[in-house]
JSON list of C-alpha atoms in Angstrom, two decimals:
[
{"chain": "A", "resi": 1, "resn": "GLN", "atom": "CA", "xyz": [-4.46, -16.42, 21.50]},
{"chain": "A", "resi": 2, "resn": "VAL", "atom": "CA", "xyz": [-4.27, -16.97, 25.24]},
{"chain": "A", "resi": 3, "resn": "GLN", "atom": "CA", "xyz": [-7.33, -18.61, 26.90]},
{"chain": "A", "resi": 4, "resn": "LEU", "atom": "CA", "xyz": [-7.99, -19.28, 30.61]},
{"chain": "A", "resi": 5, "resn": "GLN", "atom": "CA", "xyz": [-10.74, -21.51, 31.88]},
{"chain": "A", "resi": 6, "resn": "GLU", "atom": "CA", "xyz": [-11.75, -21.83, 35.54]},
{"chain": "A", "resi": 7, "resn": "SER", "atom": "CA", "xyz": [-13.08, -25.10, 36.92]},
{"chain": "A", "resi": 8, "resn": "GLY", "atom": "CA", "xyz": [-14.26, -26.41, 40.31]},
{"chain": "A", "resi": 9, "resn": "PRO", "atom": "CA", "xyz": [-17.25, -26.89, 42.57]},
{"chain": "A", "resi": 10, "resn": "GLY", "atom": "CA", "xyz": [-19.88, -24.21, 42.46]},
{"chain": "A", "resi": 11, "resn": "LEU", "atom": "CA", "xyz": [-21.03, -24.84, 45.99]},
{"chain": "A", "resi": 12, "resn": "VAL", "atom": "CA", "xyz": [-18.84, -25.09, 49.10]},
{"chain": "A", "resi": 13, "resn": "LYS", "atom": "CA", "xyz": [-19.99, -25.57, 52.72]},
{"chain": "A", "resi": 14, "resn": "PRO", "atom": "CA", "xyz": [-18.99, -23.09, 55.47]},
{"chain": "A", "resi": 15, "resn": "SER", "atom": "CA", "xyz": [-15.60, -23.87, 57.12]},
{"chain": "A", "resi": 16, "resn": "GLN", "atom": "CA", "xyz": [-14.58, -25.97, 54.23]},
{"chain": "A", "resi": 17, "resn": "THR", "atom": "CA", "xyz": [-11.96, -25.34, 51.51]},
{"chain": "A", "resi": 18, "resn": "LEU", "atom": "CA", "xyz": [-12.72, -23.83, 48.18]},
{"chain": "A", "resi": 19, "resn": "SER", "atom": "CA", "xyz": [-10.60, -25.30, 45.39]},
{"chain": "A", "resi": 20, "resn": "LEU", "atom": "CA", "xyz": [-10.45, -24.06, 41.87]},
{"chain": "A", "resi": 21, "resn": "ALA", "atom": "CA", "xyz": [-8.23, -24.74, 38.88]},
{"chain": "A", "resi": 22, "resn": "CYS", "atom": "CA", "xyz": [-7.39, -22.51, 35.91]},
{"chain": "A", "resi": 23, "resn": "THR", "atom": "CA", "xyz": [-6.40, -24.22, 32.73]},
{"chain": "A", "resi": 24, "resn": "VAL", "atom": "CA", "xyz": [-4.31, -22.13, 30.35]},
{"chain": "A", "resi": 25, "resn": "SER", "atom": "CA", "xyz": [-3.94, -22.48, 26.66]},
{"chain": "A", "resi": 26, "resn": "GLY", "atom": "CA", "xyz": [-1.87, -20.43, 24.26]},
{"chain": "A", "resi": 27, "resn": "ALA", "atom": "CA", "xyz": [0.82, -19.73, 26.88]},
{"chain": "A", "resi": 28, "resn": "SER", "atom": "CA", "xyz": [2.87, -21.66, 29.33]},
{"chain": "A", "resi": 29, "resn": "VAL", "atom": "CA", "xyz": [2.44, -21.23, 33.09]},
{"chain": "A", "resi": 30, "resn": "ASN", "atom": "CA", "xyz": [6.17, -21.64, 33.66]},
{"chain": "A", "resi": 31, "resn": "SER", "atom": "CA", "xyz": [7.72, -19.49, 31.00]},
{"chain": "A", "resi": 32, "resn": "GLY", "atom": "CA", "xyz": [7.50, -15.89, 29.84]},
{"chain": "A", "resi": 33, "resn": "SER", "atom": "CA", "xyz": [7.16, -12.63, 31.74]},
{"chain": "A", "resi": 34, "resn": "TYR", "atom": "CA", "xyz": [3.71, -13.29, 33.18]},
{"chain": "A", "resi": 35, "resn": "TYR", "atom": "CA", "xyz": [1.91, -13.42, 36.41]},
{"chain": "A", "resi": 36, "resn": "TRP", "atom": "CA", "xyz": [-0.96, -15.90, 36.84]},
{"chain": "A", "resi": 37, "resn": "SER", "atom": "CA", "xyz": [-3.49, -14.40, 39.14]},
{"chain": "A", "resi": 38, "resn": "TRP", "atom": "CA", "xyz": [-6.78, -15.00, 40.96]},
{"chain": "A", "resi": 39, "resn": "ILE", "atom": "CA", "xyz": [-9.37, -12.26, 41.32]},
{"chain": "A", "resi": 40, "resn": "ARG", "atom": "CA", "xyz": [-12.87, -12.38, 42.79]},
{"chain": "A", "resi": 41, "resn": "GLN", "atom": "CA", "xyz": [-15.99, -10.29, 42.58]},
{"chain": "A", "resi": 42, "resn": "PRO", "atom": "CA", "xyz": [-18.98, -10.66, 44.91]},
{"chain": "A", "resi": 43, "resn": "ALA", "atom": "CA", "xyz": [-22.31, -10.26, 43.23]},
{"chain": "A", "resi": 44, "resn": "GLY", "atom": "CA", "xyz": [-22.96, -6.65, 42.36]},
{"chain": "A", "resi": 45, "resn": "LYS", "atom": "CA", "xyz": [-19.61, -5.48, 43.91]},
{"chain": "A", "resi": 46, "resn": "GLY", "atom": "CA", "xyz": [-16.05, -4.60, 42.88]},
{"chain": "A", "resi": 47, "resn": "LEU", "atom": "CA", "xyz": [-12.98, -6.66, 42.16]},
{"chain": "A", "resi": 48, "resn": "GLU", "atom": "CA", "xyz": [-10.61, -8.03, 44.79]},
{"chain": "A", "resi": 49, "resn": "TRP", "atom": "CA", "xyz": [-7.13, -9.29, 43.89]},
{"chain": "A", "resi": 50, "resn": "ILE", "atom": "CA", "xyz": [-6.41, -12.62, 45.71]},
{"chain": "A", "resi": 51, "resn": "GLY", "atom": "CA", "xyz": [-2.88, -13.35, 44.71]},
{"chain": "A", "resi": 52, "resn": "ARG", "atom": "CA", "xyz": [-0.60, -14.39, 41.93]},
{"chain": "A", "resi": 53, "resn": "MET", "atom": "CA", "xyz": [2.16, -16.71, 40.81]},
{"chain": "A", "resi": 54, "resn": "TYR", "atom": "CA", "xyz": [5.08, -15.61, 38.64]},
{"chain": "A", "resi": 55, "resn": "THR", "atom": "CA", "xyz": [6.26, -18.03, 35.93]},
{"chain": "A", "resi": 56, "resn": "SER", "atom": "CA", "xyz": [9.40, -18.57, 38.04]},
{"chain": "A", "resi": 57, "resn": "GLY", "atom": "CA", "xyz": [7.21, -19.96, 40.84]},
{"chain": "A", "resi": 58, "resn": "THR", "atom": "CA", "xyz": [7.35, -16.83, 43.15]},
{"chain": "A", "resi": 59, "resn": "ILE", "atom": "CA", "xyz": [3.93, -16.47, 44.78]},
{"chain": "A", "resi": 60, "resn": "THR", "atom": "CA", "xyz": [2.39, -13.29, 46.37]},
{"chain": "A", "resi": 61, "resn": "TYR", "atom": "CA", "xyz": [-0.91, -13.12, 48.28]},
{"chain": "A", "resi": 62, "resn": "ASN", "atom": "CA", "xyz": [-3.19, -10.32, 49.26]},
{"chain": "A", "resi": 63, "resn": "PRO", "atom": "CA", "xyz": [-2.39, -9.78, 53.01]},
{"chain": "A", "resi": 64, "resn": "SER", "atom": "CA", "xyz": [-6.14, -9.62, 53.65]},
{"chain": "A", "resi": 65, "resn": "LEU", "atom": "CA", "xyz": [-6.48, -13.27, 52.70]},
{"chain": "A", "resi": 66, "resn": "GLU", "atom": "CA", "xyz": [-2.93, -14.57, 53.04]},
{"chain": "A", "resi": 67, "resn": "SER", "atom": "CA", "xyz": [-3.68, -16.76, 56.12]},
{"chain": "A", "resi": 68, "resn": "ARG", "atom": "CA", "xyz": [-6.25, -18.74, 54.11]},
{"chain": "A", "resi": 69, "resn": "VAL", "atom": "CA", "xyz": [-4.96, -18.77, 50.57]},
{"chain": "A", "resi": 70, "resn": "THR", "atom": "CA", "xyz": [-2.78, -21.14, 48.71]},
{"chain": "A", "resi": 71, "resn": "ILE", "atom": "CA", "xyz": [-1.85, -20.81, 44.98]},
{"chain": "A", "resi": 72, "resn": "SER", "atom": "CA", "xyz": [-0.04, -23.68, 43.33]},
{"chain": "A", "resi": 73, "resn": "VAL", "atom": "CA", "xyz": [0.85, -24.80, 39.80]},
{"chain": "A", "resi": 74, "resn": "ASP", "atom": "CA", "xyz": [0.70, -28.04, 37.81]},
{"chain": "A", "resi": 75, "resn": "THR", "atom": "CA", "xyz": [2.95, -27.63, 34.85]},
{"chain": "A", "resi": 76, "resn": "SER", "atom": "CA", "xyz": [2.10, -31.07, 33.42]},
{"chain": "A", "resi": 77, "resn": "LYS", "atom": "CA", "xyz": [-1.51, -29.79, 32.98]},
{"chain": "A", "resi": 78, "resn": "ASN", "atom": "CA", "xyz": [-0.55, -26.17, 32.28]},
{"chain": "A", "resi": 79, "resn": "GLN", "atom": "CA", "xyz": [-2.84, -25.17, 35.20]},
{"chain": "A", "resi": 80, "resn": "PHE", "atom": "CA", "xyz": [-2.57, -23.17, 38.25]},
{"chain": "A", "resi": 81, "resn": "SER", "atom": "CA", "xyz": [-4.89, -23.51, 41.23]},
{"chain": "A", "resi": 82, "resn": "LEU", "atom": "CA", "xyz": [-6.48, -21.65, 44.18]},
{"chain": "A", "resi": 83, "resn": "GLU", "atom": "CA", "xyz": [-7.34, -23.05, 47.57]},
{"chain": "A", "resi": 84, "resn": "LEU", "atom": "CA", "xyz": [-9.08, -20.85, 50.10]},
{"chain": "A", "resi": 85, "resn": "SER", "atom": "CA", "xyz": [-9.67, -22.43, 53.50]},
{"chain": "A", "resi": 86, "resn": "SER", "atom": "CA", "xyz": [-12.25, -21.80, 56.22]},
{"chain": "A", "resi": 87, "resn": "VAL", "atom": "CA", "xyz": [-14.69, -20.21, 53.88]},
{"chain": "A", "resi": 88, "resn": "THR", "atom": "CA", "xyz": [-17.68, -18.22, 55.03]},
{"chain": "A", "resi": 89, "resn": "ALA", "atom": "CA", "xyz": [-20.65, -16.64, 53.18]},
{"chain": "A", "resi": 90, "resn": "ALA", "atom": "CA", "xyz": [-18.40, -13.58, 52.60]},
{"chain": "A", "resi": 91, "resn": "ASP", "atom": "CA", "xyz": [-16.32, -15.66, 50.24]},
{"chain": "A", "resi": 92, "resn": "THR", "atom": "CA", "xyz": [-19.30, -16.16, 47.92]},
{"chain": "A", "resi": 93, "resn": "ALA", "atom": "CA", "xyz": [-18.23, -14.51, 44.61]},
{"chain": "A", "resi": 94, "resn": "ILE", "atom": "CA", "xyz": [-17.38, -15.01, 40.96]},
{"chain": "A", "resi": 95, "resn": "TYR", "atom": "CA", "xyz": [-13.73, -16.17, 40.87]},
{"chain": "A", "resi": 96, "resn": "TYR", "atom": "CA", "xyz": [-11.64, -15.20, 37.90]},
{"chain": "A", "resi": 97, "resn": "CYS", "atom": "CA", "xyz": [-8.23, -16.35, 36.86]},
{"chain": "A", "resi": 98, "resn": "ALA", "atom": "CA", "xyz": [-6.24, -13.87, 34.79]},
{"chain": "A", "resi": 99, "resn": "LYS", "atom": "CA", "xyz": [-2.85, -13.36, 33.17]},
{"chain": "A", "resi": 100, "resn": "GLU", "atom": "CA", "xyz": [-1.00, -10.26, 34.05]},
{"chain": "A", "resi": 101, "resn": "THR", "atom": "CA", "xyz": [1.64, -9.21, 31.59]},
{"chain": "A", "resi": 102, "resn": "SER", "atom": "CA", "xyz": [4.76, -8.08, 33.34]},
{"chain": "A", "resi": 103, "resn": "GLY", "atom": "CA", "xyz": [7.66, -5.95, 32.05]},
{"chain": "A", "resi": 104, "resn": "GLY", "atom": "CA", "xyz": [7.33, -2.45, 33.51]},
{"chain": "A", "resi": 105, "resn": "ARG", "atom": "CA", "xyz": [3.73, -1.67, 32.93]},
{"chain": "A", "resi": 106, "resn": "ASP", "atom": "CA", "xyz": [1.76, -4.60, 34.25]},
{"chain": "A", "resi": 107, "resn": "TYR", "atom": "CA", "xyz": [-1.80, -5.20, 33.32]},
{"chain": "A", "resi": 108, "resn": "PHE", "atom": "CA", "xyz": [-4.39, -8.02, 33.23]},
{"chain": "A", "resi": 109, "resn": "ASP", "atom": "CA", "xyz": [-4.74, -8.63, 29.54]},
{"chain": "A", "resi": 110, "resn": "TYR", "atom": "CA", "xyz": [-6.47, -12.07, 29.54]},
{"chain": "A", "resi": 111, "resn": "TRP", "atom": "CA", "xyz": [-9.23, -13.25, 31.89]},
{"chain": "A", "resi": 112, "resn": "GLY", "atom": "CA", "xyz": [-11.16, -16.45, 32.29]},
{"chain": "A", "resi": 113, "resn": "GLN", "atom": "CA", "xyz": [-14.95, -16.28, 32.01]},
{"chain": "A", "resi": 114, "resn": "GLY", "atom": "CA", "xyz": [-15.29, -16.62, 35.79]},
{"chain": "A", "resi": 115, "resn": "THR", "atom": "CA", "xyz": [-16.89, -19.24, 37.89]},
{"chain": "A", "resi": 116, "resn": "LEU", "atom": "CA", "xyz": [-19.47, -18.52, 40.66]},
{"chain": "A", "resi": 117, "resn": "VAL", "atom": "CA", "xyz": [-18.71, -20.18, 43.97]},
{"chain": "A", "resi": 118, "resn": "THR", "atom": "CA", "xyz": [-21.45, -20.10, 46.58]},
{"chain": "A", "resi": 119, "resn": "VAL", "atom": "CA", "xyz": [-20.65, -20.79, 50.20]},
{"chain": "A", "resi": 120, "resn": "SER", "atom": "CA", "xyz": [-23.75, -22.26, 51.86]},
{"chain": "A", "resi": 121, "resn": "SER", "atom": "CA", "xyz": [-24.75, -25.24, 53.88]},
{"chain": "B", "resi": 1, "resn": "ASP", "atom": "CA", "xyz": [-2.37, -0.96, 50.38]},
{"chain": "B", "resi": 2, "resn": "ILE", "atom": "CA", "xyz": [-2.84, 1.70, 47.75]},
{"chain": "B", "resi": 3, "resn": "GLN", "atom": "CA", "xyz": [-6.46, 2.79, 47.57]},
{"chain": "B", "resi": 4, "resn": "VAL", "atom": "CA", "xyz": [-7.96, 3.84, 44.21]},
{"chain": "B", "resi": 5, "resn": "THR", "atom": "CA", "xyz": [-11.11, 5.93, 44.28]},
{"chain": "B", "resi": 6, "resn": "GLN", "atom": "CA", "xyz": [-13.29, 6.38, 41.19]},
{"chain": "B", "resi": 7, "resn": "SER", "atom": "CA", "xyz": [-15.82, 9.07, 40.58]},
{"chain": "B", "resi": 8, "resn": "PRO", "atom": "CA", "xyz": [-18.63, 9.14, 39.85]},
{"chain": "B", "resi": 9, "resn": "SER", "atom": "CA", "xyz": [-19.91, 5.78, 40.99]},
{"chain": "B", "resi": 10, "resn": "SER", "atom": "CA", "xyz": [-22.55, 5.96, 38.26]},
{"chain": "B", "resi": 11, "resn": "LEU", "atom": "CA", "xyz": [-23.64, 8.26, 35.49]},
{"chain": "B", "resi": 12, "resn": "SER", "atom": "CA", "xyz": [-26.30, 8.51, 32.90]},
{"chain": "B", "resi": 13, "resn": "ALA", "atom": "CA", "xyz": [-25.39, 9.58, 29.41]},
{"chain": "B", "resi": 14, "resn": "SER", "atom": "CA", "xyz": [-26.77, 9.61, 25.82]},
{"chain": "B", "resi": 15, "resn": "VAL", "atom": "CA", "xyz": [-25.31, 8.10, 22.72]},
{"chain": "B", "resi": 16, "resn": "GLY", "atom": "CA", "xyz": [-22.79, 10.51, 21.29]},
{"chain": "B", "resi": 17, "resn": "ASP", "atom": "CA", "xyz": [-21.96, 12.20, 24.66]},
{"chain": "B", "resi": 18, "resn": "ARG", "atom": "CA", "xyz": [-18.43, 12.70, 25.81]},
{"chain": "B", "resi": 19, "resn": "VAL", "atom": "CA", "xyz": [-17.99, 10.82, 29.05]},
{"chain": "B", "resi": 20, "resn": "THR", "atom": "CA", "xyz": [-15.21, 11.34, 31.68]},
{"chain": "B", "resi": 21, "resn": "ILE", "atom": "CA", "xyz": [-14.46, 9.06, 34.63]},
{"chain": "B", "resi": 22, "resn": "THR", "atom": "CA", "xyz": [-11.75, 9.91, 37.18]},
{"chain": "B", "resi": 23, "resn": "CYS", "atom": "CA", "xyz": [-9.61, 7.75, 39.39]},
{"chain": "B", "resi": 24, "resn": "ARG", "atom": "CA", "xyz": [-7.55, 8.98, 42.26]},
{"chain": "B", "resi": 25, "resn": "ALA", "atom": "CA", "xyz": [-4.79, 6.92, 43.99]},
{"chain": "B", "resi": 26, "resn": "SER", "atom": "CA", "xyz": [-4.07, 7.28, 47.65]},
{"chain": "B", "resi": 27, "resn": "GLN", "atom": "CA", "xyz": [-0.33, 7.73, 46.91]},
{"chain": "B", "resi": 28, "resn": "TYR", "atom": "CA", "xyz": [1.96, 8.38, 43.97]},
{"chain": "B", "resi": 29, "resn": "ILE", "atom": "CA", "xyz": [1.72, 5.59, 41.31]},
{"chain": "B", "resi": 30, "resn": "GLY", "atom": "CA", "xyz": [3.46, 7.17, 38.38]},
{"chain": "B", "resi": 31, "resn": "SER", "atom": "CA", "xyz": [1.60, 5.90, 35.29]},
{"chain": "B", "resi": 32, "resn": "TYR", "atom": "CA", "xyz": [0.93, 2.46, 36.71]},
{"chain": "B", "resi": 33, "resn": "LEU", "atom": "CA", "xyz": [-2.87, 2.78, 36.10]},
{"chain": "B", "resi": 34, "resn": "ASN", "atom": "CA", "xyz": [-5.09, 0.53, 33.97]},
{"chain": "B", "resi": 35, "resn": "TRP", "atom": "CA", "xyz": [-8.72, 0.82, 32.86]},
{"chain": "B", "resi": 36, "resn": "TYR", "atom": "CA", "xyz": [-11.09, -2.06, 32.29]},
{"chain": "B", "resi": 37, "resn": "GLN", "atom": "CA", "xyz": [-14.69, -2.36, 30.96]},
{"chain": "B", "resi": 38, "resn": "GLN", "atom": "CA", "xyz": [-17.10, -5.02, 32.31]},
{"chain": "B", "resi": 39, "resn": "LYS", "atom": "CA", "xyz": [-20.47, -5.93, 30.88]},
{"chain": "B", "resi": 40, "resn": "PRO", "atom": "CA", "xyz": [-23.01, -7.91, 32.85]},
{"chain": "B", "resi": 41, "resn": "GLY", "atom": "CA", "xyz": [-22.09, -11.61, 33.11]},
{"chain": "B", "resi": 42, "resn": "LYS", "atom": "CA", "xyz": [-18.69, -11.06, 31.48]},
{"chain": "B", "resi": 43, "resn": "ALA", "atom": "CA", "xyz": [-15.12, -10.77, 32.67]},
{"chain": "B", "resi": 44, "resn": "PRO", "atom": "CA", "xyz": [-13.45, -7.38, 32.70]},
{"chain": "B", "resi": 45, "resn": "LYS", "atom": "CA", "xyz": [-11.81, -6.32, 29.46]},
{"chain": "B", "resi": 46, "resn": "LEU", "atom": "CA", "xyz": [-8.61, -4.28, 29.36]},
{"chain": "B", "resi": 47, "resn": "LEU", "atom": "CA", "xyz": [-9.04, -0.90, 27.61]},
{"chain": "B", "resi": 48, "resn": "ILE", "atom": "CA", "xyz": [-6.12, 1.29, 28.61]},
{"chain": "B", "resi": 49, "resn": "TYR", "atom": "CA", "xyz": [-2.85, 0.35, 30.25]},
{"chain": "B", "resi": 50, "resn": "ALA", "atom": "CA", "xyz": [0.02, 2.45, 31.63]},
{"chain": "B", "resi": 51, "resn": "ALA", "atom": "CA", "xyz": [-2.48, 5.31, 32.03]},
{"chain": "B", "resi": 52, "resn": "SER", "atom": "CA", "xyz": [-2.69, 6.32, 28.39]},
{"chain": "B", "resi": 53, "resn": "SER", "atom": "CA", "xyz": [-1.86, 3.33, 26.09]},
{"chain": "B", "resi": 54, "resn": "LEU", "atom": "CA", "xyz": [-4.73, 1.94, 24.10]},
{"chain": "B", "resi": 55, "resn": "GLN", "atom": "CA", "xyz": [-4.96, -1.93, 24.18]},
{"chain": "B", "resi": 56, "resn": "SER", "atom": "CA", "xyz": [-4.89, -3.56, 20.80]},
{"chain": "B", "resi": 57, "resn": "GLY", "atom": "CA", "xyz": [-8.37, -3.74, 19.21]},
{"chain": "B", "resi": 58, "resn": "VAL", "atom": "CA", "xyz": [-9.91, -1.11, 21.56]},
{"chain": "B", "resi": 59, "resn": "PRO", "atom": "CA", "xyz": [-11.70, 1.70, 19.61]},
{"chain": "B", "resi": 60, "resn": "SER", "atom": "CA", "xyz": [-9.91, 5.05, 19.49]},
{"chain": "B", "resi": 61, "resn": "ARG", "atom": "CA", "xyz": [-12.84, 6.86, 21.19]},
{"chain": "B", "resi": 62, "resn": "PHE", "atom": "CA", "xyz": [-11.42, 5.52, 24.45]},
{"chain": "B", "resi": 63, "resn": "GLY", "atom": "CA", "xyz": [-8.62, 7.54, 25.90]},
{"chain": "B", "resi": 64, "resn": "GLY", "atom": "CA", "xyz": [-6.75, 7.76, 29.16]},
{"chain": "B", "resi": 65, "resn": "SER", "atom": "CA", "xyz": [-4.61, 10.44, 30.74]},
{"chain": "B", "resi": 66, "resn": "GLY", "atom": "CA", "xyz": [-2.93, 11.40, 33.97]},
{"chain": "B", "resi": 67, "resn": "SER", "atom": "CA", "xyz": [0.04, 10.53, 36.15]},
{"chain": "B", "resi": 68, "resn": "GLY", "atom": "CA", "xyz": [0.98, 10.58, 39.79]},
{"chain": "B", "resi": 69, "resn": "THR", "atom": "CA", "xyz": [-2.30, 10.31, 41.65]},
{"chain": "B", "resi": 70, "resn": "ASP", "atom": "CA", "xyz": [-4.93, 11.61, 39.34]},
{"chain": "B", "resi": 71, "resn": "PHE", "atom": "CA", "xyz": [-6.21, 9.83, 36.22]},
{"chain": "B", "resi": 72, "resn": "THR", "atom": "CA", "xyz": [-8.97, 10.09, 33.65]},
{"chain": "B", "resi": 73, "resn": "LEU", "atom": "CA", "xyz": [-10.76, 7.80, 31.27]},
{"chain": "B", "resi": 74, "resn": "THR", "atom": "CA", "xyz": [-12.53, 9.62, 28.47]},
{"chain": "B", "resi": 75, "resn": "ILE", "atom": "CA", "xyz": [-15.01, 8.17, 25.99]},
{"chain": "B", "resi": 76, "resn": "SER", "atom": "CA", "xyz": [-15.13, 10.79, 23.22]},
{"chain": "B", "resi": 77, "resn": "SER", "atom": "CA", "xyz": [-18.50, 9.75, 21.70]},
{"chain": "B", "resi": 78, "resn": "LEU", "atom": "CA", "xyz": [-20.45, 7.23, 23.67]},
{"chain": "B", "resi": 79, "resn": "GLN", "atom": "CA", "xyz": [-21.75, 4.30, 21.63]},
{"chain": "B", "resi": 80, "resn": "PRO", "atom": "CA", "xyz": [-24.55, 1.86, 22.47]},
{"chain": "B", "resi": 81, "resn": "GLU", "atom": "CA", "xyz": [-21.99, -0.93, 23.18]},
{"chain": "B", "resi": 82, "resn": "ASP", "atom": "CA", "xyz": [-20.13, 1.25, 25.74]},
{"chain": "B", "resi": 83, "resn": "PHE", "atom": "CA", "xyz": [-22.93, 1.08, 28.40]},
{"chain": "B", "resi": 84, "resn": "ALA", "atom": "CA", "xyz": [-21.05, -0.91, 31.05]},
{"chain": "B", "resi": 85, "resn": "THR", "atom": "CA", "xyz": [-19.15, -0.66, 34.32]},
{"chain": "B", "resi": 86, "resn": "TYR", "atom": "CA", "xyz": [-15.58, 0.74, 34.17]},
{"chain": "B", "resi": 87, "resn": "TYR", "atom": "CA", "xyz": [-12.86, 0.02, 36.68]},
{"chain": "B", "resi": 88, "resn": "CYS", "atom": "CA", "xyz": [-9.44, 1.50, 37.26]},
{"chain": "B", "resi": 89, "resn": "GLN", "atom": "CA", "xyz": [-6.62, -0.62, 38.73]},
{"chain": "B", "resi": 90, "resn": "GLN", "atom": "CA", "xyz": [-3.16, 0.25, 39.98]},
{"chain": "B", "resi": 91, "resn": "SER", "atom": "CA", "xyz": [-0.21, -1.83, 39.09]},
{"chain": "B", "resi": 92, "resn": "TYR", "atom": "CA", "xyz": [2.37, 0.14, 41.06]},
{"chain": "B", "resi": 93, "resn": "SER", "atom": "CA", "xyz": [2.49, -2.31, 43.97]},
{"chain": "B", "resi": 94, "resn": "VAL", "atom": "CA", "xyz": [0.99, -5.35, 45.47]},
{"chain": "B", "resi": 95, "resn": "PRO", "atom": "CA", "xyz": [-1.66, -6.04, 46.47]},
{"chain": "B", "resi": 96, "resn": "ARG", "atom": "CA", "xyz": [-3.15, -4.95, 43.19]},
{"chain": "B", "resi": 97, "resn": "THR", "atom": "CA", "xyz": [-6.25, -2.81, 43.87]},
{"chain": "B", "resi": 98, "resn": "PHE", "atom": "CA", "xyz": [-9.18, -1.75, 41.86]},
{"chain": "B", "resi": 99, "resn": "GLY", "atom": "CA", "xyz": [-11.51, 1.23, 42.01]},
{"chain": "B", "resi": 100, "resn": "GLN", "atom": "CA", "xyz": [-15.08, 0.57, 43.06]},
{"chain": "B", "resi": 101, "resn": "GLY", "atom": "CA", "xyz": [-16.37, 0.99, 39.53]},
{"chain": "B", "resi": 102, "resn": "THR", "atom": "CA", "xyz": [-18.36, 3.47, 37.54]},
{"chain": "B", "resi": 103, "resn": "LYS", "atom": "CA", "xyz": [-21.58, 2.28, 35.95]},
{"chain": "B", "resi": 104, "resn": "VAL", "atom": "CA", "xyz": [-22.41, 4.04, 32.69]},
{"chain": "B", "resi": 105, "resn": "ASP", "atom": "CA", "xyz": [-26.05, 3.71, 31.76]},
{"chain": "B", "resi": 106, "resn": "ILE", "atom": "CA", "xyz": [-28.47, 5.15, 29.29]},
{"chain": "B", "resi": 107, "resn": "LYS", "atom": "CA", "xyz": [-30.02, 8.50, 29.95]}
]
């Protein structure tokens, strides 16, 4: 059974960088036909896809956030990470990491529980 | 970006009702459409993938149909545990995009 767990600070000051990690168990971040993704959800609102990393290392970002986002991987910890720079209150949201199964009909089949990040001074 | 628009944004229904939620994509997406259920304080849960394939472990009262630009999620007989918010999501291209959600609550 695949499990994902987000970790990181719950409070970030405006203009600083938000940093989160997602620890994966039950699958390897660098093998298999999977994408490892970040998705966020402001309180009471819908879901926004931030970006993803393929097991080969290929990374794709949402153009709306691309200038501020970095996704990286630490294979020794079986983790992938998110950095979002120059944050504002608009970046306050629950951040989810998720596994997207690839292979013709892609879908998010496993999600972390989510972590609330608040941007405030 | 491909926009996906759900309707209605909310609905009230009773246990045992048949419920239908629709999702329309802004361009052709074949059958690259997934449905998720989200309960308060929880992560979304995959219900239907590839427009009509039921995810393992999901009750058979959930069904999906459609292709091209128009899709439907149907709950054949609403159960108490089905009161939640439902999202569609296109996997035809990146960036991945979600519908705005349909909240199903108790009439």
